[in-house]
Amino acid sequence: MTQAADPKRIVSGVEMFFGESVAQYLADVSDESYYDESVAEGLLLGKVFVDDQGRYVVISGATQDLGRTESAVGWFRCSPCADEVSENDLRRIRSVLGDSGAYMILANSQQGTLSMYSVDHVVRKVRSIMIENF
């Protein structure tokens, strides 16, 4: 039996792809946390691929059920001050997903913005694209 290669990314140089439904889910959770003056967190669900440009992720869902780690590729946090990755964020993502590389989305509920990161030995912002009807 031959093993199929990972698909090539659909846009060169982009490391994170996510569906419109994921963006809507994060927006809804972010709005709730803003009105409740609270912080919300959860898991990003999907699959990591590798092509000739390196690693990339396709995020197909998100959940606040932290027990669904079997298909988790990352973690998200929604709060009014989610501008930069904090040491608490790093401790939290590693406690939930371990030390292997993962992705993170920070949703600033006050400004209505999303920031995307790769979390491995270093934390770095990644280019991302939202795909309609995904």
Coordinates of C-alpha atoms in Angstrom, one line a residue:
M1 CA 0.0 0.0 0.0
T2 CA 1.4 3.4 -0.9
Q3 CA 1.0 6.4 1.3
A4 CA -0.4 9.6 -0.3
A5 CA 1.7 12.7 0.2
D6 CA 0.2 15.7 2.1
P7 CA -1.6 18.1 -0.2
K8 CA 0.2 21.2 -1.3
R9 CA -1.0 24.4 0.4
I10 CA -3.4 26.4 -1.7
V11 CA -1.7 29.8 -1.2
S12 CA 2.1 30.0 -1.1
G13 CA 3.6 31.4 2.1
V14 CA 0.5 31.0 4.2
E15 CA 0.8 28.7 7.3
M16 CA -2.7 28.8 8.7
F17 CA -6.0 28.1 6.8
F18 CA -9.3 28.2 8.6
G19 CA -12.9 28.1 7.6
E20 CA -15.5 30.9 7.8
S21 CA -17.3 28.8 10.4
V22 CA -14.3 28.8 12.7
A23 CA -14.0 32.6 12.4
Q24 CA -17.7 33.0 13.2
Y25 CA -17.4 30.6 16.2
L26 CA -14.4 32.6 17.6
A27 CA -16.3 35.9 17.0
D28 CA -19.3 34.5 18.9
V29 CA -17.2 33.3 21.8
S30 CA -15.3 36.6 21.9
D31 CA -18.5 38.6 22.0
E32 CA -19.8 36.5 24.9
S33 CA -16.5 36.9 26.8
Y34 CA -16.6 40.7 26.2
Y35 CA -20.2 41.1 27.5
D36 CA -19.5 38.8 30.4
E37 CA -16.2 40.6 31.1
S38 CA -14.5 37.2 31.2
V39 CA -11.8 35.1 29.4
A40 CA -12.7 32.2 27.2
E41 CA -10.4 29.5 25.9
G42 CA -10.7 26.4 23.8
L43 CA -9.1 24.1 21.2
L44 CA -8.5 24.5 17.5
L45 CA -9.3 21.3 15.6
G46 CA -7.9 20.2 12.3
K47 CA -4.8 18.7 10.8
V48 CA -1.1 19.7 10.3
F49 CA 0.5 19.1 6.9
V50 CA 4.0 19.3 5.5
D51 CA 4.9 20.3 2.0
D52 CA 8.0 21.6 0.2
Q53 CA 7.5 25.0 2.1
G54 CA 7.4 23.4 5.5
R55 CA 4.6 22.9 8.0
Y56 CA 1.1 24.3 7.7
V57 CA -2.3 23.8 9.4
V58 CA -5.9 23.5 8.3
I59 CA -8.2 24.4 11.1
S60 CA -11.6 22.9 10.5
G61 CA -13.3 23.6 13.8
A62 CA -13.0 24.9 17.4
T63 CA -14.4 23.9 20.7
Q64 CA -14.4 25.0 24.3
D65 CA -14.3 21.3 25.3
L66 CA -10.7 21.0 26.4
G67 CA -11.1 17.2 26.5
R68 CA -11.1 16.9 22.7
T69 CA -7.4 16.9 22.3
E70 CA -7.3 13.9 19.9
S71 CA -7.8 16.2 16.8
A72 CA -6.5 19.4 18.4
V73 CA -3.8 21.4 16.5
G74 CA -3.9 24.4 18.7
W75 CA -5.5 26.6 21.4
F76 CA -7.4 29.9 21.5
R77 CA -8.1 32.6 24.0
C78 CA -10.6 35.4 23.9
S79 CA -10.3 38.3 26.2
P80 CA -10.3 42.1 26.1
C81 CA -6.5 42.2 26.4
A82 CA -5.5 39.4 24.0
D83 CA -2.9 41.4 22.1
E84 CA 0.3 39.4 22.7
V85 CA 1.2 35.9 23.8
S86 CA 1.8 35.9 27.5
E87 CA 3.8 33.4 29.7
N88 CA 0.4 32.3 31.0
D89 CA -0.7 31.5 27.5
L90 CA 2.4 29.4 26.9
R91 CA 2.0 27.5 30.1
R92 CA -1.7 26.9 29.4
I93 CA -1.2 25.7 25.8
R94 CA 1.6 23.3 26.9
S95 CA -0.4 22.0 29.8
V96 CA -3.3 21.2 27.5
L97 CA -1.4 20.1 24.4
G98 CA 2.1 19.2 25.6
D99 CA 5.4 20.4 24.3
S100 CA 5.0 19.5 20.6
G101 CA 4.4 22.3 18.2
A102 CA 0.9 23.9 18.2
Y103 CA -0.9 26.9 16.8
M104 CA -2.6 29.6 18.8
I105 CA -5.3 32.2 18.0
L106 CA -5.8 35.2 20.3
A107 CA -9.1 37.0 19.9
N108 CA -9.2 40.5 21.3
S109 CA -12.8 40.9 22.3
Q110 CA -12.6 44.6 22.8
Q111 CA -11.0 45.4 19.5
G112 CA -12.5 42.6 17.5
T113 CA -9.2 41.3 16.2
L114 CA -7.6 37.9 15.7
S115 CA -3.8 37.2 15.9
M116 CA -2.4 33.9 14.8
Y117 CA 0.8 32.2 16.1
S118 CA 2.9 29.1 15.8
V119 CA 4.1 27.9 19.2
D120 CA 7.1 25.6 19.2
H121 CA 10.5 26.4 20.6
V122 CA 9.8 30.0 19.7
V123 CA 6.5 31.9 19.3
R124 CA 6.0 33.6 16.0
K125 CA 3.1 35.2 14.2
V126 CA 2.0 33.4 11.1
R127 CA 0.2 34.4 7.9
S128 CA -3.3 33.1 7.7
I129 CA -6.3 33.0 5.3
M130 CA -9.9 32.4 6.0
I131 CA -11.6 30.2 3.4
E132 CA -15.3 30.6 2.6
N133 CA -17.6 27.6 2.7
F134 CA -14.9 25.5 4.3

